[in-house]
Amino acid sequence: MTGRVEGKVAFITGAARGQGRSHAVRLAQEGADIIAVDVCKPVSGSDAIASSTPEDLAETADLVKGLGRRIVTAEVDVRDFDALQAAVDSGVEQLGRLDVIVANAGIGNGGDTLDKTSEQDWNTMIGINLSGVWKTAKAGIPHVLSGGRGGSIILTSSVGGLKAYPNTGHYIAAKHGVVGLMRAFAVELGQHSIRVNSVHPTNVNTPMFMNDATMKLFRPDLENPTKEDFAPVAQFMHVLPVGWVEPVDISNAVLFLASDESRYITGLPMTVDAGSTLK
Ligand SMILES: NC(=O)c1ccc[n+]([C@@H]2O[C@H](COP(=O)([O-])OP(=O)(O)OC[C@H]3O[C@@H](n4cnc5c(N)ncnc54)[C@H](O)[C@@H]3O)[C@@H](O)[C@H]2O)c1
């Protein structure tokens, strides 16, 4: 049986761990080869969450190779357009084509209310979570165009790209901006049969969400909250009875949007949110 994305090549950012790694593995399971990039180091002085490492990216590569697919990796910061372009150019040279772009890399540090957010934190957030998404697509699009077969671009936004939460306004602004990027790319690229959609996860079981700082935010009443303390409170955000979803739940949406099964779907903000946006 052929896979759902057999023979396609996908360029994925933030692929060292979390959702990006899961997307690489899921697409490889269904027959794609992968160009995987990640910064693999801290991106700002105030990171509350441990950064990914070169070993993490190597592990993603091992997982993809273990599925019998090819992978090209590079340590790149999505704020650096020239480095992104060099990575995708080299990947396409080695793998022969590009069909799918998954702009997934992002940071998720909470912070202050918008009026108290520092200019530095604002610039870092917008630089990675919004401009980095634009630069990722911009680096890959010439290769998808030159293939002449159409393609699929998937931009990772968030439930926070559709509704607002306090104390993380720079994230909310960047993720809403991703929807604007998605729509603008979709109208520009549709004539080339290149589809552009965004995915909007709720809480996902990755280091960005599953960490002490987030647990404390949800359970300020406890000194050292555990996953079990945190789950029922996180569940209040949802209609379905879960506090968070797994990376593969987002990967399954990405896979659908990457595959020809979604061939006439473009411009869609697709939620994977356990009903969060209904509330
Ligand atoms: N985890 C959640 O609850 C959640 C919810 C909604 C949306 N998201 C979004 O999903 C995406 C993936 O996040 P995740 O949950 O896998 O978190 P994660 O922290 O596990 O993974 C993010 C990856 O992106 C990489 N990255 C960060 N900045 C980068 C940069 N400047 N250049 C290149 N790579 C960079 C990191 O090194 C890391 O490997 C992000 O865009 C995030 O905003 C996450």
Tab-separated table of N, CA and C and ligand atoms in Angstrom, residues 13-21 23 37-43 49-53 56 75-80 84 103-108 124 127-129 132-133 156-160 171 175 199-210 244 247 250, ligand 1:
chain	number	residue	atom	x	y	z
A	13	THR	N	10.088	23.172	10.187
A	13	THR	CA	10.910	23.918	11.160
A	13	THR	C	10.514	23.534	12.585
A	14	GLY	N	11.472	23.712	13.505
A	14	GLY	CA	11.212	23.339	14.902
A	14	GLY	C	11.099	21.834	15.051
A	15	ALA	N	11.900	21.104	14.270
A	15	ALA	CA	11.725	19.651	14.149
A	15	ALA	C	12.557	18.840	15.146
A	16	ALA	N	13.276	19.519	16.044
A	16	ALA	CA	14.132	18.762	16.975
A	16	ALA	C	13.327	18.007	18.030
A	17	ARG	N	12.144	18.529	18.351
A	17	ARG	CA	11.361	17.876	19.410
A	17	ARG	C	9.885	18.274	19.253
A	18	GLY	N	9.088	17.854	20.212
A	18	GLY	CA	7.693	18.301	20.288
A	18	GLY	C	6.910	18.008	19.016
A	19	GLN	N	6.069	18.967	18.648
A	19	GLN	CA	5.206	18.765	17.483
A	19	GLN	C	5.998	18.628	16.186
A	20	GLY	N	7.083	19.395	16.055
A	20	GLY	CA	7.859	19.349	14.808
A	20	GLY	C	8.431	17.962	14.571
A	21	ARG	N	8.982	17.362	15.625
A	21	ARG	CA	9.485	15.991	15.486
A	21	ARG	C	8.339	15.039	15.124
A	23	HIS	N	5.595	15.706	13.579
A	23	HIS	CA	5.181	15.904	12.178
A	23	HIS	C	6.152	15.181	11.239
A	37	VAL	N	14.686	21.444	10.198
A	37	VAL	CA	15.566	22.448	10.804
A	37	VAL	C	15.070	22.810	12.203
A	38	ASP	N	16.023	23.222	13.011
A	38	ASP	CA	15.713	23.695	14.362
A	38	ASP	C	16.900	24.535	14.832
A	39	VAL	N	16.634	25.463	15.740
A	39	VAL	CA	17.715	26.316	16.250
A	39	VAL	C	18.609	25.552	17.239
A	40	CYS	N	18.028	24.585	17.956
A	40	CYS	CA	18.783	23.683	18.858
A	40	CYS	C	19.577	24.418	19.926
A	41	LYS	N	19.145	25.586	20.327
A	41	LYS	CA	19.784	26.303	21.443
A	41	LYS	C	18.811	27.370	21.952
A	42	PRO	N	19.118	27.986	23.088
A	42	PRO	CA	18.193	29.015	23.599
A	42	PRO	C	18.074	30.187	22.622
A	43	VAL	N	16.873	30.770	22.547
A	43	VAL	CA	16.678	31.885	21.616
A	43	VAL	C	16.574	33.240	22.300
A	49	ILE	N	11.776	27.684	29.596
A	49	ILE	CA	11.765	26.263	29.233
A	49	ILE	C	13.133	25.911	28.654
A	50	ALA	N	13.658	24.741	29.039
A	50	ALA	CA	14.943	24.308	28.493
A	50	ALA	C	14.839	24.235	26.971
A	51	SER	N	15.922	24.626	26.302
A	51	SER	CA	15.883	24.646	24.837
A	51	SER	C	16.107	23.247	24.276
A	52	SER	N	15.813	23.097	22.994
A	52	SER	CA	16.149	21.842	22.307
A	52	SER	C	17.655	21.825	22.051
A	53	THR	N	18.168	20.649	21.689
A	53	THR	CA	19.619	20.464	21.530
A	53	THR	C	19.922	19.813	20.175
A	56	ASP	N	18.726	16.340	20.161
A	56	ASP	CA	17.289	16.177	19.878
A	56	ASP	C	17.047	16.089	18.366
A	75	GLU	N	20.926	23.086	11.599
A	75	GLU	CA	20.671	23.942	12.767
A	75	GLU	C	20.537	25.372	12.275
A	76	VAL	N	19.312	25.853	12.317
A	76	VAL	CA	19.004	27.169	11.747
A	76	VAL	C	18.006	27.889	12.641
A	77	ASP	N	18.213	29.185	12.796
A	77	ASP	CA	17.247	30.041	13.492
A	77	ASP	C	16.297	30.606	12.433
A	78	VAL	N	14.996	30.446	12.631
A	78	VAL	CA	14.041	30.906	11.609
A	78	VAL	C	14.044	32.422	11.424
A	79	ARG	N	14.750	33.140	12.299
A	79	ARG	CA	14.876	34.590	12.097
A	79	ARG	C	15.915	34.919	11.025
A	80	ASP	N	16.711	33.920	10.655
A	80	ASP	CA	17.820	34.132	9.720
A	80	ASP	C	17.423	33.613	8.332
A	84	LEU	N	18.043	29.915	6.447
A	84	LEU	CA	16.888	29.076	6.093
A	84	LEU	C	16.937	28.693	4.623
A	103	ALA	N	5.605	25.295	8.742
A	103	ALA	CA	6.246	26.354	9.535
A	103	ALA	C	5.752	26.213	10.968
A	104	ASN	N	6.483	25.412	11.736
A	104	ASN	CA	6.041	25.009	13.074
A	104	ASN	C	6.849	25.647	14.199
A	105	ALA	N	8.090	26.038	13.928
A	105	ALA	CA	8.964	26.534	15.011
A	105	ALA	C	8.308	27.690	15.743
A	106	GLY	N	8.459	27.698	17.049
A	106	GLY	CA	7.896	28.804	17.806
A	106	GLY	C	8.323	28.760	19.254
A	107	ILE	N	8.120	29.871	19.917
A	107	ILE	CA	8.360	29.955	21.358
A	107	ILE	C	7.045	30.304	22.030
A	108	GLY	N	6.955	29.994	23.313
A	108	GLY	CA	5.660	30.191	23.962
A	108	GLY	C	5.759	30.747	25.361
A	124	THR	N	11.456	39.626	20.045
A	124	THR	CA	11.832	38.210	19.945
A	124	THR	C	10.621	37.380	19.529
A	127	GLY	N	9.603	38.205	15.978
A	127	GLY	CA	10.674	37.751	15.077
A	127	GLY	C	10.602	36.262	14.808
A	128	ILE	N	10.292	35.487	15.838
A	128	ILE	CA	10.243	34.026	15.662
A	128	ILE	C	8.856	33.579	15.218
A	129	ASN	N	7.824	33.935	15.998
A	129	ASN	CA	6.499	33.329	15.782
A	129	ASN	C	5.711	33.933	14.626
A	132	GLY	N	9.337	34.677	11.444
A	132	GLY	CA	9.982	33.389	11.161
A	132	GLY	C	9.103	32.481	10.308
A	133	VAL	N	7.799	32.590	10.505
A	133	VAL	CA	6.851	31.793	9.712
A	133	VAL	C	6.853	32.289	8.255
A	156	THR	N	1.782	26.831	11.602
A	156	THR	CA	1.315	26.522	12.952
A	156	THR	C	0.964	27.809	13.676
A	157	SER	N	-0.321	27.948	13.961
A	157	SER	CA	-0.782	29.052	14.809
A	157	SER	C	-1.093	28.451	16.171
A	158	SER	N	-2.277	28.684	16.688
A	158	SER	CA	-2.632	28.246	18.038
A	158	SER	C	-4.100	28.602	18.249
A	159	VAL	N	-4.713	28.043	19.266
A	159	VAL	CA	-6.005	28.583	19.696
A	159	VAL	C	-5.822	30.079	19.973
A	160	GLY	N	-4.626	30.427	20.452
A	160	GLY	CA	-4.283	31.833	20.700
A	160	GLY	C	-4.160	32.663	19.429
A	171	TYR	N	2.394	36.834	22.087
A	171	TYR	CA	2.136	35.524	21.470
A	171	TYR	C	0.804	35.559	20.710
A	175	LYS	N	0.368	34.973	16.746
A	175	LYS	CA	-0.411	33.833	16.242
A	175	LYS	C	-1.637	34.293	15.438
A	199	VAL	N	-2.864	25.503	11.296
A	199	VAL	CA	-3.395	24.613	12.334
A	199	VAL	C	-3.371	25.357	13.667
A	200	HIS	N	-4.395	25.085	14.467
A	200	HIS	CA	-4.599	25.817	15.722
A	200	HIS	C	-4.755	24.839	16.879
A	201	PRO	N	-3.605	24.409	17.438
A	201	PRO	CA	-3.693	23.467	18.554
A	201	PRO	C	-4.108	24.157	19.848
A	202	THR	N	-4.808	23.383	20.691
A	202	THR	CA	-4.940	23.774	22.102
A	202	THR	C	-3.671	23.307	22.820
A	203	ASN	N	-3.699	23.161	24.126
A	203	ASN	CA	-2.561	22.657	24.891
A	203	ASN	C	-2.067	21.338	24.300
A	204	VAL	N	-0.773	21.257	24.060
A	204	VAL	CA	-0.192	20.021	23.523
A	204	VAL	C	0.873	19.519	24.503
A	205	ASN	N	0.910	18.230	24.662
A	205	ASN	CA	1.846	17.599	25.588
A	205	ASN	C	3.280	17.631	25.030
A	206	THR	N	3.882	18.825	25.065
A	206	THR	CA	5.269	19.036	24.633
A	206	THR	C	5.944	19.888	25.706
A	207	PRO	N	7.278	20.049	25.632
A	207	PRO	CA	7.956	20.865	26.651
A	207	PRO	C	7.423	22.296	26.763
A	208	MET	N	6.874	22.834	25.656
A	208	MET	CA	6.367	24.206	25.712
A	208	MET	C	5.217	24.344	26.702
A	209	PHE	N	4.407	23.307	26.805
A	209	PHE	CA	3.231	23.358	27.678
A	209	PHE	C	3.466	22.601	28.978
A	210	MET	N	4.114	21.440	28.869
A	210	MET	CA	4.243	20.561	30.035
A	210	MET	C	5.513	20.910	30.801
A	244	TRP	N	-5.257	18.263	27.669
A	244	TRP	CA	-4.326	18.559	26.574
A	244	TRP	C	-4.428	17.447	25.548
A	247	PRO	N	1.073	15.371	20.633
A	247	PRO	CA	1.639	15.890	19.376
A	247	PRO	C	1.083	15.183	18.135
A	250	ILE	N	-1.948	16.676	16.435
A	250	ILE	CA	-1.694	17.805	15.522
A	250	ILE	C	-1.073	17.266	14.228
B	1	LIG	N1	2.518	23.114	23.154
B	1	LIG	C1	1.390	23.805	23.076
B	1	LIG	O1	0.562	23.764	23.995
B	1	LIG	C2	1.066	24.626	21.838
B	1	LIG	C3	-0.252	25.063	21.650
B	1	LIG	C4	-0.574	25.809	20.509
B	1	LIG	C5	0.411	26.088	19.576
B	1	LIG	N2	1.687	25.662	19.778
B	1	LIG	C6	2.686	25.975	18.743
B	1	LIG	O2	3.194	24.761	18.215
B	1	LIG	C7	4.512	24.984	17.702
B	1	LIG	C8	5.433	23.879	18.193
B	1	LIG	O3	5.587	23.961	19.596
B	1	LIG	P1	5.815	22.686	20.545
B	1	LIG	O4	4.595	22.534	21.354
B	1	LIG	O5	6.291	21.544	19.741
B	1	LIG	O6	6.963	23.260	21.512
B	1	LIG	P2	8.493	22.831	21.739
B	1	LIG	O7	9.088	23.894	22.579
B	1	LIG	O8	8.559	21.425	22.215
B	1	LIG	O9	9.127	22.844	20.270
B	1	LIG	C9	9.382	24.033	19.571
B	1	LIG	C10	10.614	23.830	18.714
B	1	LIG	O10	10.832	25.034	17.955
B	1	LIG	C11	12.203	25.340	18.004
B	1	LIG	N3	12.442	26.763	17.833
B	1	LIG	C12	12.125	27.765	18.685
B	1	LIG	N4	12.578	28.929	18.223
B	1	LIG	C13	13.207	28.657	17.052
B	1	LIG	C14	13.889	29.460	16.110
B	1	LIG	N5	14.049	30.779	16.310
B	1	LIG	N6	14.397	28.870	15.007
B	1	LIG	C15	14.267	27.530	14.823
B	1	LIG	N7	13.652	26.726	15.686
B	1	LIG	C16	13.120	27.285	16.793
B	1	LIG	C17	12.647	24.877	19.391
B	1	LIG	O11	14.059	24.690	19.444
B	1	LIG	C18	11.866	23.587	19.577
B	1	LIG	O12	12.570	22.457	19.132
B	1	LIG	C19	4.889	26.385	18.142
B	1	LIG	O13	4.724	27.285	17.052
B	1	LIG	C20	3.902	26.700	19.240
B	1	LIG	O14	3.682	28.080	19.394
B	1	LIG	C21	2.033	24.941	20.881
